[in-house]
PDB file of C-alpha atoms in Angstrom:
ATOM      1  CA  UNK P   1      58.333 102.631  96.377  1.00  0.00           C
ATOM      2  CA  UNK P   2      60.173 100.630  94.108  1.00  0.00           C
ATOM      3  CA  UNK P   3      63.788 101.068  93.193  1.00  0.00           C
ATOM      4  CA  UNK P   4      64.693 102.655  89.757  1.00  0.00           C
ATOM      5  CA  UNK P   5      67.237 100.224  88.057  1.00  0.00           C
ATOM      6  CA  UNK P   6      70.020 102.139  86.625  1.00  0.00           C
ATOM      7  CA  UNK P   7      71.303 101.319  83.365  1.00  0.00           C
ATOM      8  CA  UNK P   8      75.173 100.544  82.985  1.00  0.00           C
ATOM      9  CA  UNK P   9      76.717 103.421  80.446  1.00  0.00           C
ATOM     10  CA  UNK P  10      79.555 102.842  78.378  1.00  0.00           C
ATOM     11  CA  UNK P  11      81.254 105.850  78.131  1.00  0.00           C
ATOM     12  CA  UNK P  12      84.503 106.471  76.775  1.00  0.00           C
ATOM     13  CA  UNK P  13      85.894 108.017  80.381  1.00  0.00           C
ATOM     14  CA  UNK P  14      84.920 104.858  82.179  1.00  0.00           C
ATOM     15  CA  UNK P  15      86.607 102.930  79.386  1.00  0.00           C
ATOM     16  CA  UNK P  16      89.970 105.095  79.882  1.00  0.00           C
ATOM     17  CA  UNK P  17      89.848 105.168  83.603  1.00  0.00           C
ATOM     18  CA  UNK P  18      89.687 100.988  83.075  1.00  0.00           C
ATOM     19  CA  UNK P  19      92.127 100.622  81.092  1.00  0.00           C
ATOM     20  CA  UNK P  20      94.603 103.342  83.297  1.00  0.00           C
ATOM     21  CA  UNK P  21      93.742 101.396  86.036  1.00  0.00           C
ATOM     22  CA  UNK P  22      94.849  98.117  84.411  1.00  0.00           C
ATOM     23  CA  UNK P  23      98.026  99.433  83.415  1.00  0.00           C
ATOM     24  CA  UNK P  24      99.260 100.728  86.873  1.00  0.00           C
ATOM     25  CA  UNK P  25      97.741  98.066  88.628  1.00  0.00           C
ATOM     26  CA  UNK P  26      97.917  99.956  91.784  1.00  0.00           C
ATOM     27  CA  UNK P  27      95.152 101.941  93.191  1.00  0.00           C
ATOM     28  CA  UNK P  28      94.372 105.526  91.761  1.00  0.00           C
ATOM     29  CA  UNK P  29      93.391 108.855  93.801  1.00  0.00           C
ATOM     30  CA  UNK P  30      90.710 111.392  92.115  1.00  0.00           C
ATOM     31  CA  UNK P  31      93.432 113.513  91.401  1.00  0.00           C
ATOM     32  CA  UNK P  32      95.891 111.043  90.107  1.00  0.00           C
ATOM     33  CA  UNK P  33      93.135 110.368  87.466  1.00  0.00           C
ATOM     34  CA  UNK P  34      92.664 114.668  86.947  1.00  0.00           C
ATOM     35  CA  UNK P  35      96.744 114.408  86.427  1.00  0.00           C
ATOM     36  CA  UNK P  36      96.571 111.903  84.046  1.00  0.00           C
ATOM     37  CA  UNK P  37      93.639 113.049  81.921  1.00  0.00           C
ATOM     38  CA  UNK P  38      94.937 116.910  82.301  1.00  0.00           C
ATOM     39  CA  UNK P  39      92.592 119.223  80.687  1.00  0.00           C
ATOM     40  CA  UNK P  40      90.954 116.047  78.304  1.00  0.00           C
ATOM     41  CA  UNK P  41      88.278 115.553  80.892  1.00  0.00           C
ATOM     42  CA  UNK P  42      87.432 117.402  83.335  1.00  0.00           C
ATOM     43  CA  UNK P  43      87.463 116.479  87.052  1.00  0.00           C
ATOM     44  CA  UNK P  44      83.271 116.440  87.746  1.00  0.00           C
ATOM     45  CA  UNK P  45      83.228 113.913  84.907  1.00  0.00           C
ATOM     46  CA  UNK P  46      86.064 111.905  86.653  1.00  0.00           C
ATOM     47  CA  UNK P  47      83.876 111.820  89.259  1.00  0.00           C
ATOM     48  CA  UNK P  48      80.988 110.774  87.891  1.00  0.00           C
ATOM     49  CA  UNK P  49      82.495 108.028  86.257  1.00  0.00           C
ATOM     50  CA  UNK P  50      83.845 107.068  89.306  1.00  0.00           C
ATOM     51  CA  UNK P  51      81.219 106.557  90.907  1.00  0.00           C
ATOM     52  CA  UNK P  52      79.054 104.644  88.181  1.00  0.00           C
ATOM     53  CA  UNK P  53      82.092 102.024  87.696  1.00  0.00           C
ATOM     54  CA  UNK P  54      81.627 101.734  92.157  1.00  0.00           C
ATOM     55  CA  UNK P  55      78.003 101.612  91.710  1.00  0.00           C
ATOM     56  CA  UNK P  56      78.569  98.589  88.641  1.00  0.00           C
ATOM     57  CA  UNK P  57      80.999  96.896  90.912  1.00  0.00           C
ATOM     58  CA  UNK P  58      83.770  97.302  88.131  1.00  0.00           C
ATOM     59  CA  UNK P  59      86.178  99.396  90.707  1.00  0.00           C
ATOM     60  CA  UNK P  60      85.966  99.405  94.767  1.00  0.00           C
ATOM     61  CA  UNK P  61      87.259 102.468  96.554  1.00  0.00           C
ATOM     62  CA  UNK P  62      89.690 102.192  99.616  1.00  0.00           C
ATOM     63  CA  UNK P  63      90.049 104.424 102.296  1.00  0.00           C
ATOM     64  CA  UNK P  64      93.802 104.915 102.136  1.00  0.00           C
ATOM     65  CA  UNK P  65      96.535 105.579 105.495  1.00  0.00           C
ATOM     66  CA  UNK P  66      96.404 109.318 104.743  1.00  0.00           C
ATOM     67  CA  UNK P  67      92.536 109.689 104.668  1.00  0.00           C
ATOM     68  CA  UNK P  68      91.883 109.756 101.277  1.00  0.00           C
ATOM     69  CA  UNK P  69      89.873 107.769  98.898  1.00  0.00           C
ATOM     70  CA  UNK P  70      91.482 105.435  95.767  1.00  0.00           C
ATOM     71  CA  UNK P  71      90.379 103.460  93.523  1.00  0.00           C
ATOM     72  CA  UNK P  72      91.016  99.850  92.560  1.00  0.00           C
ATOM     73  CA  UNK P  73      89.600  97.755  89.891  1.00  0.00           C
ATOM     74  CA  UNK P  74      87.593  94.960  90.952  1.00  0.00           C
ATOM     75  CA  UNK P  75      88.509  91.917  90.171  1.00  0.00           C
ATOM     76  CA  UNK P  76      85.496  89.464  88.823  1.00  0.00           C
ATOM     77  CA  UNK P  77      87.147  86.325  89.265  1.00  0.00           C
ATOM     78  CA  UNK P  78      88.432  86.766  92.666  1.00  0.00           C
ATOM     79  CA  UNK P  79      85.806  85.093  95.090  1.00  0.00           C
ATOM     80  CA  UNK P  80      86.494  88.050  97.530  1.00  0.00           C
ATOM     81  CA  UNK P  81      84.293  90.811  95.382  1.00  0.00           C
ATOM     82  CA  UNK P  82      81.190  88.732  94.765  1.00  0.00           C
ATOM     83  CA  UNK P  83      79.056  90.936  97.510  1.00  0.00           C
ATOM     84  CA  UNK P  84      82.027  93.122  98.793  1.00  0.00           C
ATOM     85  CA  UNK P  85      85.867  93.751  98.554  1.00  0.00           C
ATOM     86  CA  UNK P  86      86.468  92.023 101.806  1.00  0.00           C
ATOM     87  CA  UNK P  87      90.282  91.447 101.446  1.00  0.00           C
ATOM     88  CA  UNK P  88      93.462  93.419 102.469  1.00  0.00           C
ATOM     89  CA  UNK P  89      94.621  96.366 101.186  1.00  0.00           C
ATOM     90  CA  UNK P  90      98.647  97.239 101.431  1.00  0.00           C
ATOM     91  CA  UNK P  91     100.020 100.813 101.259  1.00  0.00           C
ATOM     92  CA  UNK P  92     103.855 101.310 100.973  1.00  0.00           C
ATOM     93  CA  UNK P  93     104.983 104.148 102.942  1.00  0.00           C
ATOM     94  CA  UNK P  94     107.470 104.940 100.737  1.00  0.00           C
ATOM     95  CA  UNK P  95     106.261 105.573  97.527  1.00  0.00           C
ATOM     96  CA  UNK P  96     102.650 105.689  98.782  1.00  0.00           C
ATOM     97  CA  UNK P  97     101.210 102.785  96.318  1.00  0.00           C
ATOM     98  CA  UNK P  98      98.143 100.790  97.309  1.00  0.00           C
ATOM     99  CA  UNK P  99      97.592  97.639  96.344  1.00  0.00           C
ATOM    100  CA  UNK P 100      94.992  94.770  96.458  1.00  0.00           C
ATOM    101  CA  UNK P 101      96.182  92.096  98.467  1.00  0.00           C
ATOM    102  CA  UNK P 102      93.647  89.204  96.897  1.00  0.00           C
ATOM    103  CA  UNK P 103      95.022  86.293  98.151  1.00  0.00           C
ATOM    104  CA  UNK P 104      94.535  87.053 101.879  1.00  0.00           C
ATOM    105  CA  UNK P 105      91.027  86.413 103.367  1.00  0.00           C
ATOM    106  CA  UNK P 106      91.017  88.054 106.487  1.00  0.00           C
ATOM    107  CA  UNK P 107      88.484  85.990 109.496  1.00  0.00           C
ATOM    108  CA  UNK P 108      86.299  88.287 111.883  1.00  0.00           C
ATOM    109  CA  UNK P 109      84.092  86.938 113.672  1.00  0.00           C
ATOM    110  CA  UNK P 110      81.553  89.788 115.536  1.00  0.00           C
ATOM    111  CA  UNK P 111      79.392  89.263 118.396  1.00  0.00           C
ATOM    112  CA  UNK P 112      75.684  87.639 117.981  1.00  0.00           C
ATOM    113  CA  UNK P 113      73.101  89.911 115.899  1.00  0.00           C
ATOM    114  CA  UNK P 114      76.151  91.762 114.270  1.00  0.00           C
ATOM    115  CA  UNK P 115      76.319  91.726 110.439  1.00  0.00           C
ATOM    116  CA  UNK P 116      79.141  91.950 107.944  1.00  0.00           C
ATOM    117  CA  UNK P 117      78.676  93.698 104.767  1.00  0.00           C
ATOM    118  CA  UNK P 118      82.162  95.305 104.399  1.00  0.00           C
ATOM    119  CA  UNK P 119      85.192  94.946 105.679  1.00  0.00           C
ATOM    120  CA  UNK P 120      88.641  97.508 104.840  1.00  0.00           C
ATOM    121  CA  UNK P 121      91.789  96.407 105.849  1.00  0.00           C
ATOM    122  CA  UNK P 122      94.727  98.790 105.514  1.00  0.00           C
ATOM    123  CA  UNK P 123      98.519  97.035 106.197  1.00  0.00           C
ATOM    124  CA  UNK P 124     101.151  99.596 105.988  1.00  0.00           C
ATOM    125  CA  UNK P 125     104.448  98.969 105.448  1.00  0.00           C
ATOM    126  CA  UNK P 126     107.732  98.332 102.905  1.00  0.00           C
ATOM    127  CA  UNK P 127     106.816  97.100  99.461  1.00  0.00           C
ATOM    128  CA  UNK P 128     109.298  95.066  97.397  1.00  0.00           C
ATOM    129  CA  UNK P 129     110.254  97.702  95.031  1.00  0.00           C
ATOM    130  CA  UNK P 130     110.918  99.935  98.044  1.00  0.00           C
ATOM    131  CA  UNK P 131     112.623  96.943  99.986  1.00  0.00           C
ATOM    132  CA  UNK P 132     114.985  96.258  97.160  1.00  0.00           C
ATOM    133  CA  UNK P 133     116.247 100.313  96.107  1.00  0.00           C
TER     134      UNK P 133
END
């Protein structure tokens, strides 16, 4: 059976999810998005959109400390999202930000017949902002 290709939508909720994304550069929960949007959009559409910009490779979700899911935007140029988002993820425990650590390539090396295809990587800790108040 042959795979349907889906066809990448641009729809103005995946545009404004971008863009908030870009201008917190931290990773977003679900309902940090239903916060910001209020009653604009409503929260099945946030997930939808979600999920299409995951499925397009234009954001990569991270299994945060607490459990929950976020969202990050992928970035194209880094050489860590070409198949996955193998790189490290930090989460302050004070004010609870996650952020994409892109510059850190982290080495595993699995036993024979074992195959990478993701890899999440949570540090937990201080950030600077926290550090410095």
């Amino acid at each position: 059976m042959e795979k349907k290709i889906k066809r990448t939508r641009n729809s103005n909720t995946k545009k404004e999810i971008i863009s908030l994304l870009e201008s917190k550069e931290v990773a977003l929960t679900h309902k940090d998005f239903q916060d910001y949007f209020q009653d604009k959009i409503d929260r099945v559409t946030i997930y939808r959109a979600l999920d299409r910009l995951v499925e397009e490779g234009k954001l990569h979700k991270i299994a945060n400390i607490d459990g929950g899911t976020q969202y990050a935007l992928t970035h194209q140029n880094c050489e860590h999202h070409k198949s996955a988002h193998n790189h490290v993820h930090f989460s302050c425990e004070f004010c609870k930000k996650t952020i994409c650590l892109d510059d850190i390539s982290p080495k595993l090396k699995l036993p024979k017949d074992y195959m990478i295809k993701d890899i999440q990587i949570i540090v937990s800790g201080i950030c600077p902002n926290c550090q410095n108040n």
